[in-house]
Amino acid sequence: MVMQNLIDTLETICGDVYQQGALPGTYPQRFFTFWNRSADDHKHYDGQAYGFAWVVDVNFYSCDISDVYASLDAAREALLAAGWVVSGKGHTVASDTDTHMGRGLEVTFLEI
C-alpha cells in the first residue's frame, strides 16, 4: 500500500510519524506529519484510469533547527530510494508551538 510505504520509509529516519491532526497531546521532541492531498487518476487509456498519482505533504518538526534540515534531507533521500518523486529540498512550515521548528516537502508516488 502506498501510504504504508511512506510511513515505513519515514520511520527509518524518526519513529514518530503521524497523520496531520493526529498528534498526541504533548509534542514529541522530533516527529514527522503527513497529509495525503490527493490520489487522482494518473493517466487514461481507452476510457479507463491508468494508475494514480498520490500527492502527500510531508513535514518534519524538531526542537533543534539543525535536526530539522538534516532529517528532512535524510527523508528526501530515503523517499527517492523508495520510489517517490520529490521536487526540491523543501520549505519552511509553521509550527503550533514556539518550541518546535519545521520544514516540509511535497512528494508524489505514481501507482501504475
PDB file of N, CA and C in Angstrom:
ATOM      1  N   MET A   1       0.833  -1.178   0.000  1.00  0.00           N
ATOM      2  CA  MET A   1       0.000   0.000   0.000  1.00  0.00           C
ATOM      3  C   MET A   1       0.882   1.246   0.000  1.00  0.00           C
ATOM      4  N   VAL A   2       0.476   2.236  -0.758  1.00  0.00           N
ATOM      5  CA  VAL A   2       1.294   3.429  -0.964  1.00  0.00           C
ATOM      6  C   VAL A   2       1.556   4.190   0.331  1.00  0.00           C
ATOM      7  N   MET A   3       0.531   4.452   1.099  1.00  0.00           N
ATOM      8  CA  MET A   3       0.719   5.242   2.320  1.00  0.00           C
ATOM      9  C   MET A   3       1.568   4.489   3.350  1.00  0.00           C
ATOM     10  N   GLN A   4       1.454   3.178   3.386  1.00  0.00           N
ATOM     11  CA  GLN A   4       2.297   2.403   4.306  1.00  0.00           C
ATOM     12  C   GLN A   4       3.753   2.490   3.893  1.00  0.00           C
ATOM     13  N   ASN A   5       4.013   2.520   2.578  1.00  0.00           N
ATOM     14  CA  ASN A   5       5.364   2.716   2.065  1.00  0.00           C
ATOM     15  C   ASN A   5       5.926   4.030   2.588  1.00  0.00           C
ATOM     16  N   LEU A   6       5.130   5.080   2.546  1.00  0.00           N
ATOM     17  CA  LEU A   6       5.554   6.389   3.039  1.00  0.00           C
ATOM     18  C   LEU A   6       5.879   6.327   4.531  1.00  0.00           C
ATOM     19  N   ILE A   7       4.961   5.789   5.314  1.00  0.00           N
ATOM     20  CA  ILE A   7       5.144   5.711   6.768  1.00  0.00           C
ATOM     21  C   ILE A   7       6.379   4.882   7.114  1.00  0.00           C
ATOM     22  N   ASP A   8       6.501   3.714   6.502  1.00  0.00           N
ATOM     23  CA  ASP A   8       7.656   2.848   6.779  1.00  0.00           C
ATOM     24  C   ASP A   8       8.970   3.548   6.438  1.00  0.00           C
ATOM     25  N   THR A   9       8.983   4.270   5.335  1.00  0.00           N
ATOM     26  CA  THR A   9      10.198   4.981   4.923  1.00  0.00           C
ATOM     27  C   THR A   9      10.543   6.080   5.915  1.00  0.00           C
ATOM     28  N   LEU A  10       9.550   6.868   6.322  1.00  0.00           N
ATOM     29  CA  LEU A  10       9.809   7.943   7.272  1.00  0.00           C
ATOM     30  C   LEU A  10      10.239   7.408   8.631  1.00  0.00           C
ATOM     31  N   GLU A  11       9.688   6.270   9.035  1.00  0.00           N
ATOM     32  CA  GLU A  11      10.045   5.686  10.333  1.00  0.00           C
ATOM     33  C   GLU A  11      11.513   5.275  10.405  1.00  0.00           C
ATOM     34  N   THR A  12      12.177   5.087   9.261  1.00  0.00           N
ATOM     35  CA  THR A  12      13.609   4.785   9.288  1.00  0.00           C
ATOM     36  C   THR A  12      14.424   6.004   9.721  1.00  0.00           C
ATOM     37  N   ILE A  13      13.840   7.194   9.600  1.00  0.00           N
ATOM     38  CA  ILE A  13      14.515   8.438   9.990  1.00  0.00           C
ATOM     39  C   ILE A  13      14.116   8.833  11.414  1.00  0.00           C
ATOM     40  N   CYS A  14      12.828   8.676  11.724  1.00  0.00           N
ATOM     41  CA  CYS A  14      12.290   9.044  13.028  1.00  0.00           C
ATOM     42  C   CYS A  14      11.069   8.175  13.292  1.00  0.00           C
ATOM     43  N   GLY A  15      11.024   7.533  14.427  1.00  0.00           N
ATOM     44  CA  GLY A  15       9.946   6.598  14.737  1.00  0.00           C
ATOM     45  C   GLY A  15       8.586   7.227  14.989  1.00  0.00           C
ATOM     46  N   ASP A  16       8.530   8.541  15.180  1.00  0.00           N
ATOM     47  CA  ASP A  16       7.259   9.218  15.427  1.00  0.00           C
ATOM     48  C   ASP A  16       6.734   9.815  14.123  1.00  0.00           C
ATOM     49  N   VAL A  17       5.737   9.148  13.533  1.00  0.00           N
ATOM     50  CA  VAL A  17       5.129   9.579  12.277  1.00  0.00           C
ATOM     51  C   VAL A  17       3.620   9.617  12.488  1.00  0.00           C
ATOM     52  N   TYR A  18       3.013  10.776  12.216  1.00  0.00           N
ATOM     53  CA  TYR A  18       1.582  10.961  12.471  1.00  0.00           C
ATOM     54  C   TYR A  18       0.889  11.565  11.263  1.00  0.00           C
ATOM     55  N   GLN A  19      -0.351  11.164  11.057  1.00  0.00           N
ATOM     56  CA  GLN A  19      -1.163  11.876  10.076  1.00  0.00           C
ATOM     57  C   GLN A  19      -1.424  13.266  10.647  1.00  0.00           C
ATOM     58  N   GLN A  20      -1.359  14.269   9.797  1.00  0.00           N
ATOM     59  CA  GLN A  20      -1.590  15.649  10.248  1.00  0.00           C
ATOM     60  C   GLN A  20      -2.900  15.721  11.030  1.00  0.00           C
ATOM     61  N   GLY A  21      -2.858  16.349  12.182  1.00  0.00           N
ATOM     62  CA  GLY A  21      -4.047  16.479  13.019  1.00  0.00           C
ATOM     63  C   GLY A  21      -4.212  15.372  14.037  1.00  0.00           C
ATOM     64  N   ALA A  22      -3.329  14.373  14.013  1.00  0.00           N
ATOM     65  CA  ALA A  22      -3.466  13.236  14.939  1.00  0.00           C
ATOM     66  C   ALA A  22      -2.303  13.165  15.935  1.00  0.00           C
ATOM     67  N   LEU A  23      -1.683  14.297  16.217  1.00  0.00           N
ATOM     68  CA  LEU A  23      -0.569  14.317  17.171  1.00  0.00           C
ATOM     69  C   LEU A  23      -1.062  14.036  18.576  1.00  0.00           C
ATOM     70  N   PRO A  24      -0.198  13.444  19.399  1.00  0.00           N
ATOM     71  CA  PRO A  24      -0.580  13.262  20.805  1.00  0.00           C
ATOM     72  C   PRO A  24      -0.662  14.628  21.488  1.00  0.00           C
ATOM     73  N   GLY A  25      -1.216  14.672  22.674  1.00  0.00           N
ATOM     74  CA  GLY A  25      -1.381  15.921  23.413  1.00  0.00           C
ATOM     75  C   GLY A  25      -0.082  16.668  23.654  1.00  0.00           C
ATOM     76  N   THR A  26       0.994  15.948  23.899  1.00  0.00           N
ATOM     77  CA  THR A  26       2.306  16.548  24.100  1.00  0.00           C
ATOM     78  C   THR A  26       3.168  16.240  22.883  1.00  0.00           C
ATOM     79  N   TYR A  27       3.754  17.283  22.301  1.00  0.00           N
ATOM     80  CA  TYR A  27       4.601  17.075  21.128  1.00  0.00           C
ATOM     81  C   TYR A  27       5.830  16.252  21.488  1.00  0.00           C
ATOM     82  N   PRO A  28       6.163  15.253  20.666  1.00  0.00           N
ATOM     83  CA  PRO A  28       7.461  14.589  20.826  1.00  0.00           C
ATOM     84  C   PRO A  28       8.584  15.591  20.519  1.00  0.00           C
ATOM     85  N   GLN A  29       9.803  15.283  20.916  1.00  0.00           N
ATOM     86  CA  GLN A  29      10.947  16.160  20.617  1.00  0.00           C
ATOM     87  C   GLN A  29      11.108  16.370  19.114  1.00  0.00           C
ATOM     88  N   ARG A  30      10.856  15.315  18.360  1.00  0.00           N
ATOM     89  CA  ARG A  30      11.003  15.357  16.896  1.00  0.00           C
ATOM     90  C   ARG A  30       9.981  14.404  16.304  1.00  0.00           C
ATOM     91  N   PHE A  31       9.422  14.774  15.139  1.00  0.00           N
ATOM     92  CA  PHE A  31       8.399  13.926  14.538  1.00  0.00           C
ATOM     93  C   PHE A  31       8.093  14.358  13.104  1.00  0.00           C
ATOM     94  N   PHE A  32       7.533  13.414  12.346  1.00  0.00           N
ATOM     95  CA  PHE A  32       7.009  13.680  11.011  1.00  0.00           C
ATOM     96  C   PHE A  32       5.496  13.762  11.069  1.00  0.00           C
ATOM     97  N   THR A  33       4.924  14.585  10.186  1.00  0.00           N
ATOM     98  CA  THR A  33       3.496  14.519   9.904  1.00  0.00           C
ATOM     99  C   THR A  33       3.336  14.362   8.396  1.00  0.00           C
ATOM    100  N   PHE A  34       2.186  13.829   7.997  1.00  0.00           N
ATOM    101  CA  PHE A  34       1.892  13.708   6.561  1.00  0.00           C
ATOM    102  C   PHE A  34       0.417  13.995   6.333  1.00  0.00           C
ATOM    103  N   TRP A  35       0.109  14.432   5.114  1.00  0.00           N
ATOM    104  CA  TRP A  35      -1.274  14.679   4.710  1.00  0.00           C
ATOM    105  C   TRP A  35      -1.408  14.312   3.242  1.00  0.00           C
ATOM    106  N   ASN A  36      -2.245  13.332   2.958  1.00  0.00           N
ATOM    107  CA  ASN A  36      -2.496  12.897   1.576  1.00  0.00           C
ATOM    108  C   ASN A  36      -3.460  13.889   0.920  1.00  0.00           C
ATOM    109  N   ARG A  37      -2.907  14.786   0.101  1.00  0.00           N
ATOM    110  CA  ARG A  37      -3.721  15.829  -0.534  1.00  0.00           C
ATOM    111  C   ARG A  37      -4.583  15.301  -1.668  1.00  0.00           C
ATOM    112  N   SER A  38      -4.092  14.295  -2.370  1.00  0.00           N
ATOM    113  CA  SER A  38      -4.893  13.739  -3.466  1.00  0.00           C
ATOM    114  C   SER A  38      -4.325  12.393  -3.896  1.00  0.00           C
ATOM    115  N   ALA A  39      -5.170  11.630  -4.564  1.00  0.00           N
ATOM    116  CA  ALA A  39      -4.767  10.372  -5.201  1.00  0.00           C
ATOM    117  C   ALA A  39      -5.548  10.282  -6.506  1.00  0.00           C
ATOM    118  N   ASP A  40      -5.309  11.262  -7.359  1.00  0.00           N
ATOM    119  CA  ASP A  40      -6.041  11.395  -8.613  1.00  0.00           C
ATOM    120  C   ASP A  40      -5.560  10.397  -9.666  1.00  0.00           C
ATOM    121  N   ASP A  41      -6.409  10.188 -10.672  1.00  0.00           N
ATOM    122  CA  ASP A  41      -6.008   9.363 -11.809  1.00  0.00           C
ATOM    123  C   ASP A  41      -4.723   9.926 -12.404  1.00  0.00           C
ATOM    124  N   HIS A  42      -3.818   9.032 -12.758  1.00  0.00           N
ATOM    125  CA  HIS A  42      -2.549   9.460 -13.347  1.00  0.00           C
ATOM    126  C   HIS A  42      -2.730   9.738 -14.838  1.00  0.00           C
ATOM    127  N   LYS A  43      -3.208   8.769 -15.559  1.00  0.00           N
ATOM    128  CA  LYS A  43      -3.466   8.899 -16.992  1.00  0.00           C
ATOM    129  C   LYS A  43      -4.682   8.057 -17.332  1.00  0.00           C
ATOM    130  N   HIS A  44      -5.157   8.221 -18.539  1.00  0.00           N
ATOM    131  CA  HIS A  44      -6.295   7.423 -19.006  1.00  0.00           C
ATOM    132  C   HIS A  44      -5.936   6.731 -20.318  1.00  0.00           C
ATOM    133  N   TYR A  45      -6.483   5.542 -20.486  1.00  0.00           N
ATOM    134  CA  TYR A  45      -6.300   4.777 -21.719  1.00  0.00           C
ATOM    135  C   TYR A  45      -7.598   4.024 -21.971  1.00  0.00           C
ATOM    136  N   ASP A  46      -8.159   4.173 -23.146  1.00  0.00           N
ATOM    137  CA  ASP A  46      -9.424   3.521 -23.501  1.00  0.00           C
ATOM    138  C   ASP A  46     -10.523   3.818 -22.475  1.00  0.00           C
ATOM    139  N   GLY A  47     -10.576   5.055 -22.014  1.00  0.00           N
ATOM    140  CA  GLY A  47     -11.621   5.454 -21.090  1.00  0.00           C
ATOM    141  C   GLY A  47     -11.457   4.939 -19.673  1.00  0.00           C
ATOM    142  N   GLN A  48     -10.327   4.335 -19.353  1.00  0.00           N
ATOM    143  CA  GLN A  48     -10.080   3.797 -18.014  1.00  0.00           C
ATOM    144  C   GLN A  48      -8.874   4.498 -17.382  1.00  0.00           C
ATOM    145  N   ALA A  49      -8.920   4.615 -16.072  1.00  0.00           N
ATOM    146  CA  ALA A  49      -7.779   5.190 -15.358  1.00  0.00           C
ATOM    147  C   ALA A  49      -6.578   4.259 -15.487  1.00  0.00           C
ATOM    148  N   TYR A  50      -5.440   4.829 -15.745  1.00  0.00           N
ATOM    149  CA  TYR A  50      -4.191   4.084 -15.823  1.00  0.00           C
ATOM    150  C   TYR A  50      -3.280   4.586 -14.721  1.00  0.00           C
ATOM    151  N   GLY A  51      -3.471   4.059 -13.552  1.00  0.00           N
ATOM    152  CA  GLY A  51      -2.656   4.423 -12.408  1.00  0.00           C
ATOM    153  C   GLY A  51      -3.180   5.639 -11.671  1.00  0.00           C
ATOM    154  N   PHE A  52      -2.514   5.910 -10.551  1.00  0.00           N
ATOM    155  CA  PHE A  52      -2.910   7.004  -9.680  1.00  0.00           C
ATOM    156  C   PHE A  52      -1.674   7.773  -9.241  1.00  0.00           C
ATOM    157  N   ALA A  53      -1.828   9.075  -9.077  1.00  0.00           N
ATOM    158  CA  ALA A  53      -0.750   9.936  -8.593  1.00  0.00           C
ATOM    159  C   ALA A  53      -1.091  10.360  -7.165  1.00  0.00           C
ATOM    160  N   TRP A  54      -0.396   9.760  -6.209  1.00  0.00           N
ATOM    161  CA  TRP A  54      -0.594  10.078  -4.794  1.00  0.00           C
ATOM    162  C   TRP A  54       0.276  11.280  -4.449  1.00  0.00           C
ATOM    163  N   VAL A  55      -0.333  12.367  -4.022  1.00  0.00           N
ATOM    164  CA  VAL A  55       0.398  13.574  -3.635  1.00  0.00           C
ATOM    165  C   VAL A  55       0.254  13.753  -2.129  1.00  0.00           C
ATOM    166  N   VAL A  56       1.406  13.869  -1.455  1.00  0.00           N
ATOM    167  CA  VAL A  56       1.415  13.914   0.010  1.00  0.00           C
ATOM    168  C   VAL A  56       2.325  15.051   0.475  1.00  0.00           C
ATOM    169  N   ASP A  57       1.834  15.800   1.461  1.00  0.00           N
ATOM    170  CA  ASP A  57       2.675  16.776   2.148  1.00  0.00           C
ATOM    171  C   ASP A  57       3.352  16.058   3.310  1.00  0.00           C
ATOM    172  N   VAL A  58       4.664  16.165   3.380  1.00  0.00           N
ATOM    173  CA  VAL A  58       5.448  15.563   4.466  1.00  0.00           C
ATOM    174  C   VAL A  58       6.150  16.694   5.201  1.00  0.00           C
ATOM    175  N   ASN A  59       5.945  16.756   6.510  1.00  0.00           N
ATOM    176  CA  ASN A  59       6.577  17.788   7.335  1.00  0.00           C
ATOM    177  C   ASN A  59       7.370  17.134   8.461  1.00  0.00           C
ATOM    178  N   PHE A  60       8.490  17.764   8.802  1.00  0.00           N
ATOM    179  CA  PHE A  60       9.292  17.299   9.931  1.00  0.00           C
ATOM    180  C   PHE A  60       9.470  18.442  10.911  1.00  0.00           C
ATOM    181  N   TYR A  61       9.284  18.150  12.191  1.00  0.00           N
ATOM    182  CA  TYR A  61       9.404  19.144  13.261  1.00  0.00           C
ATOM    183  C   TYR A  61      10.403  18.663  14.308  1.00  0.00           C
ATOM    184  N   SER A  62      11.140  19.614  14.850  1.00  0.00           N
ATOM    185  CA  SER A  62      12.096  19.304  15.910  1.00  0.00           C
ATOM    186  C   SER A  62      12.353  20.569  16.725  1.00  0.00           C
ATOM    187  N   CYS A  63      12.893  20.377  17.923  1.00  0.00           N
ATOM    188  CA  CYS A  63      13.318  21.498  18.764  1.00  0.00           C
ATOM    189  C   CYS A  63      14.690  22.021  18.340  1.00  0.00           C
ATOM    190  N   ASP A  64      15.364  21.291  17.467  1.00  0.00           N
ATOM    191  CA  ASP A  64      16.727  21.612  17.030  1.00  0.00           C
ATOM    192  C   ASP A  64      16.708  21.903  15.529  1.00  0.00           C
ATOM    193  N   ILE A  65      17.003  23.132  15.148  1.00  0.00           N
ATOM    194  CA  ILE A  65      16.923  23.537  13.738  1.00  0.00           C
ATOM    195  C   ILE A  65      17.866  22.720  12.845  1.00  0.00           C
ATOM    196  N   SER A  66      19.037  22.343  13.340  1.00  0.00           N
ATOM    197  CA  SER A  66      19.944  21.538  12.507  1.00  0.00           C
ATOM    198  C   SER A  66      19.344  20.150  12.266  1.00  0.00           C
ATOM    199  N   ASP A  67      18.625  19.619  13.253  1.00  0.00           N
ATOM    200  CA  ASP A  67      17.924  18.341  13.083  1.00  0.00           C
ATOM    201  C   ASP A  67      16.832  18.461  12.033  1.00  0.00           C
ATOM    202  N   VAL A  68      16.144  19.601  12.020  1.00  0.00           N
ATOM    203  CA  VAL A  68      15.077  19.818  11.034  1.00  0.00           C
ATOM    204  C   VAL A  68      15.631  19.665   9.622  1.00  0.00           C
ATOM    205  N   TYR A  69      16.734  20.360   9.337  1.00  0.00           N
ATOM    206  CA  TYR A  69      17.316  20.297   7.994  1.00  0.00           C
ATOM    207  C   TYR A  69      17.903  18.921   7.691  1.00  0.00           C
ATOM    208  N   ALA A  70      18.661  18.379   8.629  1.00  0.00           N
ATOM    209  CA  ALA A  70      19.308  17.087   8.391  1.00  0.00           C
ATOM    210  C   ALA A  70      18.288  15.966   8.217  1.00  0.00           C
ATOM    211  N   SER A  71      17.264  15.931   9.053  1.00  0.00           N
ATOM    212  CA  SER A  71      16.273  14.848   8.972  1.00  0.00           C
ATOM    213  C   SER A  71      15.397  14.970   7.740  1.00  0.00           C
ATOM    214  N   LEU A  72      15.053  16.192   7.340  1.00  0.00           N
ATOM    215  CA  LEU A  72      14.263  16.331   6.115  1.00  0.00           C
ATOM    216  C   LEU A  72      15.091  15.938   4.898  1.00  0.00           C
ATOM    217  N   ASP A  73      16.383  16.275   4.897  1.00  0.00           N
ATOM    218  CA  ASP A  73      17.265  15.835   3.808  1.00  0.00           C
ATOM    219  C   ASP A  73      17.357  14.306   3.770  1.00  0.00           C
ATOM    220  N   ALA A  74      17.487  13.681   4.942  1.00  0.00           N
ATOM    221  CA  ALA A  74      17.543  12.211   5.001  1.00  0.00           C
ATOM    222  C   ALA A  74      16.229  11.609   4.514  1.00  0.00           C
ATOM    223  N   ALA A  75      15.121  12.209   4.881  1.00  0.00           N
ATOM    224  CA  ALA A  75      13.811  11.722   4.418  1.00  0.00           C
ATOM    225  C   ALA A  75      13.693  11.863   2.911  1.00  0.00           C
ATOM    226  N   ARG A  76      14.169  12.971   2.369  1.00  0.00           N
ATOM    227  CA  ARG A  76      14.146  13.184   0.914  1.00  0.00           C
ATOM    228  C   ARG A  76      14.886  12.050   0.202  1.00  0.00           C
ATOM    229  N   GLU A  77      16.082  11.751   0.655  1.00  0.00           N
ATOM    230  CA  GLU A  77      16.878  10.683   0.035  1.00  0.00           C
ATOM    231  C   GLU A  77      16.206   9.320   0.184  1.00  0.00           C
ATOM    232  N   ALA A  78      15.668   9.028   1.357  1.00  0.00           N
ATOM    233  CA  ALA A  78      15.002   7.741   1.594  1.00  0.00           C
ATOM    234  C   ALA A  78      13.736   7.602   0.756  1.00  0.00           C
ATOM    235  N   LEU A  79      12.975   8.673   0.630  1.00  0.00           N
ATOM    236  CA  LEU A  79      11.752   8.622  -0.183  1.00  0.00           C
ATOM    237  C   LEU A  79      12.078   8.437  -1.663  1.00  0.00           C
ATOM    238  N   LEU A  80      13.110   9.116  -2.139  1.00  0.00           N
ATOM    239  CA  LEU A  80      13.538   8.909  -3.535  1.00  0.00           C
ATOM    240  C   LEU A  80      13.904   7.448  -3.764  1.00  0.00           C
ATOM    241  N   ALA A  81      14.651   6.865  -2.840  1.00  0.00           N
ATOM    242  CA  ALA A  81      15.063   5.464  -2.951  1.00  0.00           C
ATOM    243  C   ALA A  81      13.868   4.512  -2.891  1.00  0.00           C
ATOM    244  N   ALA A  82      12.786   4.930  -2.227  1.00  0.00           N
ATOM    245  CA  ALA A  82      11.583   4.092  -2.092  1.00  0.00           C
ATOM    246  C   ALA A  82      10.596   4.298  -3.243  1.00  0.00           C
ATOM    247  N   GLY A  83      10.990   5.073  -4.250  1.00  0.00           N
ATOM    248  CA  GLY A  83      10.152   5.228  -5.432  1.00  0.00           C
ATOM    249  C   GLY A  83       9.296   6.476  -5.478  1.00  0.00           C
ATOM    250  N   TRP A  84       9.457   7.369  -4.529  1.00  0.00           N
ATOM    251  CA  TRP A  84       8.701   8.612  -4.510  1.00  0.00           C
ATOM    252  C   TRP A  84       9.385   9.659  -5.380  1.00  0.00           C
ATOM    253  N   VAL A  85       8.617  10.555  -5.959  1.00  0.00           N
ATOM    254  CA  VAL A  85       9.138  11.694  -6.703  1.00  0.00           C
ATOM    255  C   VAL A  85       9.137  12.867  -5.729  1.00  0.00           C
ATOM    256  N   VAL A  86      10.310  13.474  -5.557  1.00  0.00           N
ATOM    257  CA  VAL A  86      10.448  14.584  -4.622  1.00  0.00           C
ATOM    258  C   VAL A  86      11.020  15.762  -5.393  1.00  0.00           C
ATOM    259  N   SER A  87      10.305  16.857  -5.378  1.00  0.00           N
ATOM    260  CA  SER A  87      10.759  18.043  -6.097  1.00  0.00           C
ATOM    261  C   SER A  87      11.346  19.044  -5.116  1.00  0.00           C
ATOM    262  N   GLY A  88      12.621  19.294  -5.227  1.00  0.00           N
ATOM    263  CA  GLY A  88      13.242  20.317  -4.399  1.00  0.00           C
ATOM    264  C   GLY A  88      13.722  19.816  -3.049  1.00  0.00           C
ATOM    265  N   LYS A  89      14.181  20.772  -2.247  1.00  0.00           N
ATOM    266  CA  LYS A  89      14.766  20.482  -0.938  1.00  0.00           C
ATOM    267  C   LYS A  89      13.839  20.859   0.211  1.00  0.00           C
ATOM    268  N   GLY A  90      12.649  21.352  -0.090  1.00  0.00           N
ATOM    269  CA  GLY A  90      11.697  21.624   0.967  1.00  0.00           C
ATOM    270  C   GLY A  90      11.441  23.100   1.193  1.00  0.00           C
ATOM    271  N   HIS A  91      10.596  23.357   2.181  1.00  0.00           N
ATOM    272  CA  HIS A  91      10.183  24.721   2.520  1.00  0.00           C
ATOM    273  C   HIS A  91       9.865  24.789   4.021  1.00  0.00           C
ATOM    274  N   THR A  92       9.889  25.978   4.550  1.00  0.00           N
ATOM    275  CA  THR A  92       9.572  26.180   5.958  1.00  0.00           C
ATOM    276  C   THR A  92       8.076  25.994   6.182  1.00  0.00           C
ATOM    277  N   VAL A  93       7.714  25.336   7.278  1.00  0.00           N
ATOM    278  CA  VAL A  93       6.304  25.188   7.648  1.00  0.00           C
ATOM    279  C   VAL A  93       6.094  25.756   9.051  1.00  0.00           C
ATOM    280  N   ALA A  94       4.894  26.255   9.271  1.00  0.00           N
ATOM    281  CA  ALA A  94       4.561  26.840  10.569  1.00  0.00           C
ATOM    282  C   ALA A  94       4.443  25.749  11.628  1.00  0.00           C
ATOM    283  N   SER A  95       4.704  26.141  12.854  1.00  0.00           N
ATOM    284  CA  SER A  95       4.560  25.245  13.994  1.00  0.00           C
ATOM    285  C   SER A  95       3.533  25.848  14.945  1.00  0.00           C
ATOM    286  N   ASP A  96       2.762  24.992  15.591  1.00  0.00           N
ATOM    287  CA  ASP A  96       1.750  25.460  16.536  1.00  0.00           C
ATOM    288  C   ASP A  96       2.340  25.830  17.891  1.00  0.00           C
ATOM    289  N   THR A  97       3.627  25.625  18.041  1.00  0.00           N
ATOM    290  CA  THR A  97       4.275  25.914  19.322  1.00  0.00           C
ATOM    291  C   THR A  97       5.628  26.580  19.071  1.00  0.00           C
ATOM    292  N   ASP A  98       6.069  27.400  19.990  1.00  0.00           N
ATOM    293  CA  ASP A  98       7.353  28.080  19.799  1.00  0.00           C
ATOM    294  C   ASP A  98       8.547  27.196  20.151  1.00  0.00           C
ATOM    295  N   THR A  99       8.316  25.975  20.599  1.00  0.00           N
ATOM    296  CA  THR A  99       9.414  25.059  20.933  1.00  0.00           C
ATOM    297  C   THR A  99       9.905  24.264  19.726  1.00  0.00           C
ATOM    298  N   HIS A 100       9.111  24.198  18.670  1.00  0.00           N
ATOM    299  CA  HIS A 100       9.440  23.379  17.500  1.00  0.00           C
ATOM    300  C   HIS A 100       9.518  24.224  16.233  1.00  0.00           C
ATOM    301  N   MET A 101      10.430  23.824  15.348  1.00  0.00           N
ATOM    302  CA  MET A 101      10.548  24.400  14.021  1.00  0.00           C
ATOM    303  C   MET A 101      10.252  23.294  13.020  1.00  0.00           C
ATOM    304  N   GLY A 102       9.848  23.663  11.807  1.00  0.00           N
ATOM    305  CA  GLY A 102       9.519  22.638  10.833  1.00  0.00           C
ATOM    306  C   GLY A 102       9.870  23.000   9.407  1.00  0.00           C
ATOM    307  N   ARG A 103      10.032  21.943   8.617  1.00  0.00           N
ATOM    308  CA  ARG A 103      10.210  22.065   7.164  1.00  0.00           C
ATOM    309  C   ARG A 103       9.393  20.971   6.516  1.00  0.00           C
ATOM    310  N   GLY A 104       9.007  21.219   5.266  1.00  0.00           N
ATOM    311  CA  GLY A 104       8.184  20.245   4.581  1.00  0.00           C
ATOM    312  C   GLY A 104       8.560  20.031   3.128  1.00  0.00           C
ATOM    313  N   LEU A 105       8.031  18.943   2.597  1.00  0.00           N
ATOM    314  CA  LEU A 105       8.208  18.557   1.191  1.00  0.00           C
ATOM    315  C   LEU A 105       6.852  18.144   0.618  1.00  0.00           C
ATOM    316  N   GLU A 106       6.705  18.324  -0.685  1.00  0.00           N
ATOM    317  CA  GLU A 106       5.596  17.702  -1.394  1.00  0.00           C
ATOM    318  C   GLU A 106       6.176  16.508  -2.135  1.00  0.00           C
ATOM    319  N   VAL A 107       5.597  15.331  -1.926  1.00  0.00           N
ATOM    320  CA  VAL A 107       6.097  14.121  -2.572  1.00  0.00           C
ATOM    321  C   VAL A 107       4.956  13.457  -3.352  1.00  0.00           C
ATOM    322  N   THR A 108       5.330  12.759  -4.398  1.00  0.00           N
ATOM    323  CA  THR A 108       4.344  12.099  -5.253  1.00  0.00           C
ATOM    324  C   THR A 108       4.774  10.664  -5.519  1.00  0.00           C
ATOM    325  N   PHE A 109       3.805   9.768  -5.490  1.00  0.00           N
ATOM    326  CA  PHE A 109       4.069   8.363  -5.846  1.00  0.00           C
ATOM    327  C   PHE A 109       3.149   7.995  -6.984  1.00  0.00           C
ATOM    328  N   LEU A 110       3.720   7.509  -8.080  1.00  0.00           N
ATOM    329  CA  LEU A 110       2.914   7.079  -9.220  1.00  0.00           C
ATOM    330  C   LEU A 110       2.631   5.590  -9.094  1.00  0.00           C
ATOM    331  N   GLU A 111       1.397   5.269  -8.760  1.00  0.00           N
ATOM    332  CA  GLU A 111       0.957   3.886  -8.628  1.00  0.00           C
ATOM    333  C   GLU A 111       0.405   3.443  -9.978  1.00  0.00           C
ATOM    334  N   ILE A 112       1.190   2.632 -10.683  1.00  0.00           N
ATOM    335  CA  ILE A 112       0.791   2.205 -12.030  1.00  0.00           C
ATOM    336  C   ILE A 112       0.728   0.697 -12.088  1.00  0.00           C
TER     337      ILE A 112
END
